[in-house]
Amino acid sequence: NWASYNYNENTYELDSVTTVFNSNRNYFIESSAVRSINNHWSAGVLGSVQSSTFRNIDYNHRFSSAIEYNIFDYKDFNEKQIRIQYRVSYNNFQYVDTTIYNEINEHLFDHSLRVGAEFVQKWGTIDFAATASQYFHDTSLKRLDIWGSVNWRIVKGLSVSVGGNIEFIQDQISLPKGGASDIDILTRQRQLATNYAYWGSTGFTYTFGSIYNNIVNPRFGN
């Protein structure tokens, strides 16, 4: 279970007489119930609520059922795991503005397949995940998300990490029909149409205690 909330306000002075103010609100709440079937299989149900003015989503209620298989025994989660998860979801979207598909409120089903791996060693950790998703009503609406990171332990407690993510996007169903104005683009108030997105990061982390303390439950983990 987890939740996040973000609210941003920005003011831009375009010239001596023009000032633009914009704000973005985003929140996400998710809860799940997971049942252990055996040492390799798990099943669960998940529910979430989200809102994003940036993505033109007033609110989205989402309910999912999923099954997961871990190639390794779950008892070895603090050393290695490769998990494959299949999920089917129902969505109720309420949009802020009418979308490019002429929708203001719609009910959609989608499914996704996720492969995630983590290997923990004395020198550090390797994490990888790839998720492919697709809507049932229009199979051309799909997305592929690939993420990975490597964390090297320099000395006890201190690590350096390198990570990155790339998304291939063909499912932007919430884009507003009216498009984005020059002001929206300048202030980053609206999501823009795109076929891909990527980011990379590097940084240092200092951890107290065991290297395994941050792992709580491997089933349906991130």
XYZ file of C-alpha atoms in Angstrom:
222
model
C 0.000 0.000 0.000
C 1.283 3.440 -0.790
C 0.186 6.987 -1.555
C 1.664 10.148 -3.035
C 0.545 13.756 -3.409
C 2.171 16.580 -5.318
C 1.120 20.188 -5.842
C 3.215 22.724 -7.749
C 2.751 26.443 -8.317
C 4.869 28.466 -10.737
C 4.928 32.087 -11.855
C 6.510 33.151 -15.157
C 7.271 36.728 -16.184
C 7.100 36.702 -19.984
C 7.798 40.414 -20.293
C 7.444 43.623 -18.284
C 3.635 43.510 -18.454
C 2.801 39.787 -18.784
C 2.931 37.352 -15.878
C 1.636 33.779 -16.120
C 0.668 31.674 -13.102
C 0.065 27.942 -13.298
C -0.503 25.063 -10.904
C -0.508 21.267 -11.178
C -2.064 18.768 -8.773
C -1.316 15.060 -8.764
C -2.195 12.327 -6.297
C -2.121 8.543 -6.310
C -3.362 6.030 -3.735
C -3.041 2.257 -4.112
C -3.962 -0.659 -1.887
C -3.518 -4.383 -2.476
C -4.312 -7.765 -0.962
C -1.959 -10.619 -1.881
C -2.386 -14.330 -1.242
C 0.492 -16.792 -1.252
C -0.283 -19.925 -3.291
C 3.072 -21.650 -2.800
C 6.803 -20.848 -2.832
C 6.657 -19.641 -6.450
C 3.091 -18.421 -7.098
C 1.023 -15.539 -5.703
C -2.334 -13.988 -6.583
C -3.787 -10.655 -5.631
C -6.264 -7.845 -6.147
C -5.370 -4.162 -6.297
C -7.285 -0.903 -6.230
C -6.107 2.626 -6.894
C -7.349 6.185 -7.262
C -5.419 8.898 -9.045
C -5.803 12.418 -10.353
C -3.486 14.439 -12.579
C -4.271 17.853 -14.014
C -1.065 17.550 -16.062
C -2.446 14.419 -17.780
C -6.006 15.808 -18.086
C -7.315 13.187 -15.620
C -9.804 14.532 -13.091
C -9.877 11.090 -11.500
C -9.251 7.465 -12.420
C -10.590 4.551 -10.388
C -8.713 1.353 -11.187
C -9.353 -2.219 -10.020
C -7.023 -5.082 -10.955
C -6.597 -8.804 -10.478
C -3.168 -10.324 -10.965
C -1.126 -13.474 -10.730
C 2.634 -13.660 -10.234
C 5.286 -16.330 -10.702
C 8.766 -16.139 -9.186
C 11.352 -18.295 -10.969
C 13.288 -18.580 -7.719
C 11.834 -19.627 -4.389
C 10.374 -16.598 -2.585
C 12.484 -17.493 0.456
C 15.563 -16.425 -1.569
C 14.172 -12.913 -2.146
C 17.003 -11.252 -0.210
C 19.517 -12.622 -2.733
C 17.734 -13.078 -6.060
C 14.332 -12.959 -7.692
C 12.867 -12.949 -11.185
C 9.129 -12.321 -11.057
C 6.635 -12.480 -13.929
C 3.275 -10.832 -13.308
C 0.132 -10.713 -15.472
C -2.582 -8.212 -14.590
C -6.081 -7.426 -15.913
C -7.561 -4.057 -14.931
C -10.808 -2.102 -15.109
C -10.568 1.698 -15.350
C -13.115 4.464 -14.888
C -11.695 7.683 -16.329
C -13.171 11.130 -15.745
C -11.303 13.762 -17.768
C -10.881 17.467 -17.106
C -11.412 18.370 -20.789
C -12.765 16.358 -23.729
C -10.045 14.113 -25.142
C -8.801 13.663 -28.697
C -11.145 10.634 -28.818
C -14.135 12.855 -27.913
C -14.480 11.314 -24.453
C -15.111 13.052 -21.134
C -15.876 9.884 -19.165
C -15.156 6.285 -20.163
C -14.828 2.748 -18.822
C -11.928 0.716 -20.212
C -10.211 -2.613 -19.623
C -6.502 -3.210 -20.104
C -3.949 -5.897 -19.385
C -0.225 -5.890 -18.712
C 2.716 -8.258 -18.453
C 5.624 -7.335 -16.211
C 9.012 -8.998 -15.755
C 11.087 -7.792 -12.828
C 14.454 -8.998 -11.551
C 16.660 -8.169 -8.598
C 20.012 -9.599 -7.568
C 21.566 -8.628 -4.234
C 25.277 -9.206 -3.684
C 27.826 -7.977 -1.150
C 29.139 -5.473 -3.694
C 25.661 -4.063 -4.451
C 22.407 -4.728 -6.305
C 21.096 -4.985 -9.852
C 17.439 -4.185 -10.577
C 15.543 -4.483 -13.862
C 11.908 -4.302 -14.901
C 10.001 -4.289 -18.194
C 6.241 -3.769 -18.471
C 4.111 -4.104 -21.610
C 0.490 -2.925 -21.444
C -2.409 -2.739 -23.887
C -6.084 -1.718 -23.947
C -8.616 -4.373 -24.921
C -10.979 -2.124 -26.904
C -8.177 -0.952 -29.228
C -5.047 -3.106 -29.277
C -3.071 -0.357 -31.032
C -3.150 1.571 -27.732
C -0.118 0.107 -25.998
C 3.030 0.952 -24.074
C 6.416 -0.588 -23.240
C 8.286 0.618 -20.161
C 11.872 -0.526 -19.474
C 13.756 0.425 -16.316
C 17.032 -0.621 -14.749
C 19.550 0.376 -12.089
C 22.883 -0.722 -10.657
C 23.947 0.119 -7.121
C 27.633 -0.263 -6.176
C 28.707 -0.437 -2.553
C 31.783 1.782 -2.058
C 32.210 1.351 1.686
C 29.878 0.078 4.384
C 26.632 2.019 4.102
C 27.729 4.233 1.186
C 26.733 3.336 -2.377
C 26.705 4.952 -5.800
C 23.837 4.201 -8.161
C 23.194 4.580 -11.882
C 19.737 4.108 -13.353
C 17.598 4.848 -16.356
C 14.195 4.404 -17.935
C 12.757 4.465 -21.455
C 9.102 4.283 -22.493
C 7.657 3.599 -25.937
C 4.252 5.275 -25.832
C 1.183 4.672 -27.999
C -1.634 4.956 -25.440
C -2.106 8.641 -24.605
C -5.898 8.409 -24.413
C -6.234 11.397 -22.062
C -4.734 14.080 -24.323
C -7.166 17.041 -24.531
C -8.869 17.621 -27.869
C -7.970 21.292 -27.934
C -4.264 20.558 -27.763
C -1.752 22.604 -25.815
C -1.290 26.345 -26.128
C 2.091 28.054 -26.241
C 1.580 29.033 -22.599
C 0.786 25.420 -21.645
C 3.978 24.252 -23.346
C 6.079 26.981 -21.729
C 4.728 26.325 -18.237
C 4.569 22.529 -18.683
C 0.946 22.573 -17.639
C -0.197 19.950 -20.167
C 1.092 16.575 -21.221
C 2.226 16.644 -24.861
C 1.817 13.953 -27.498
C 4.957 11.831 -27.840
C 6.086 8.400 -28.984
C 8.753 7.940 -26.332
C 10.180 9.309 -23.099
C 13.396 8.599 -21.227
C 15.471 9.662 -18.255
C 18.712 8.749 -16.539
C 20.089 9.404 -13.074
C 23.088 8.877 -10.853
C 23.595 9.543 -7.170
C 24.891 8.468 -3.785
C 22.999 6.638 -1.038
C 23.883 6.101 2.594
C 22.111 3.195 4.336
C 22.027 2.362 8.036
C 21.909 -1.264 9.156
C 21.655 -4.378 6.992
C 21.570 -4.166 3.196
C 18.387 -6.264 3.393
C 16.438 -3.929 5.690
C 14.626 -2.209 2.826
C 13.041 -5.461 1.622
C 9.757 -6.235 3.369
C 7.585 -8.477 1.193
C 8.818 -9.824 -2.152
C 5.364 -10.792 -3.446
C 3.931 -8.179 -5.830
C 6.831 -5.882 -4.944
C 8.103 -3.061 -7.124
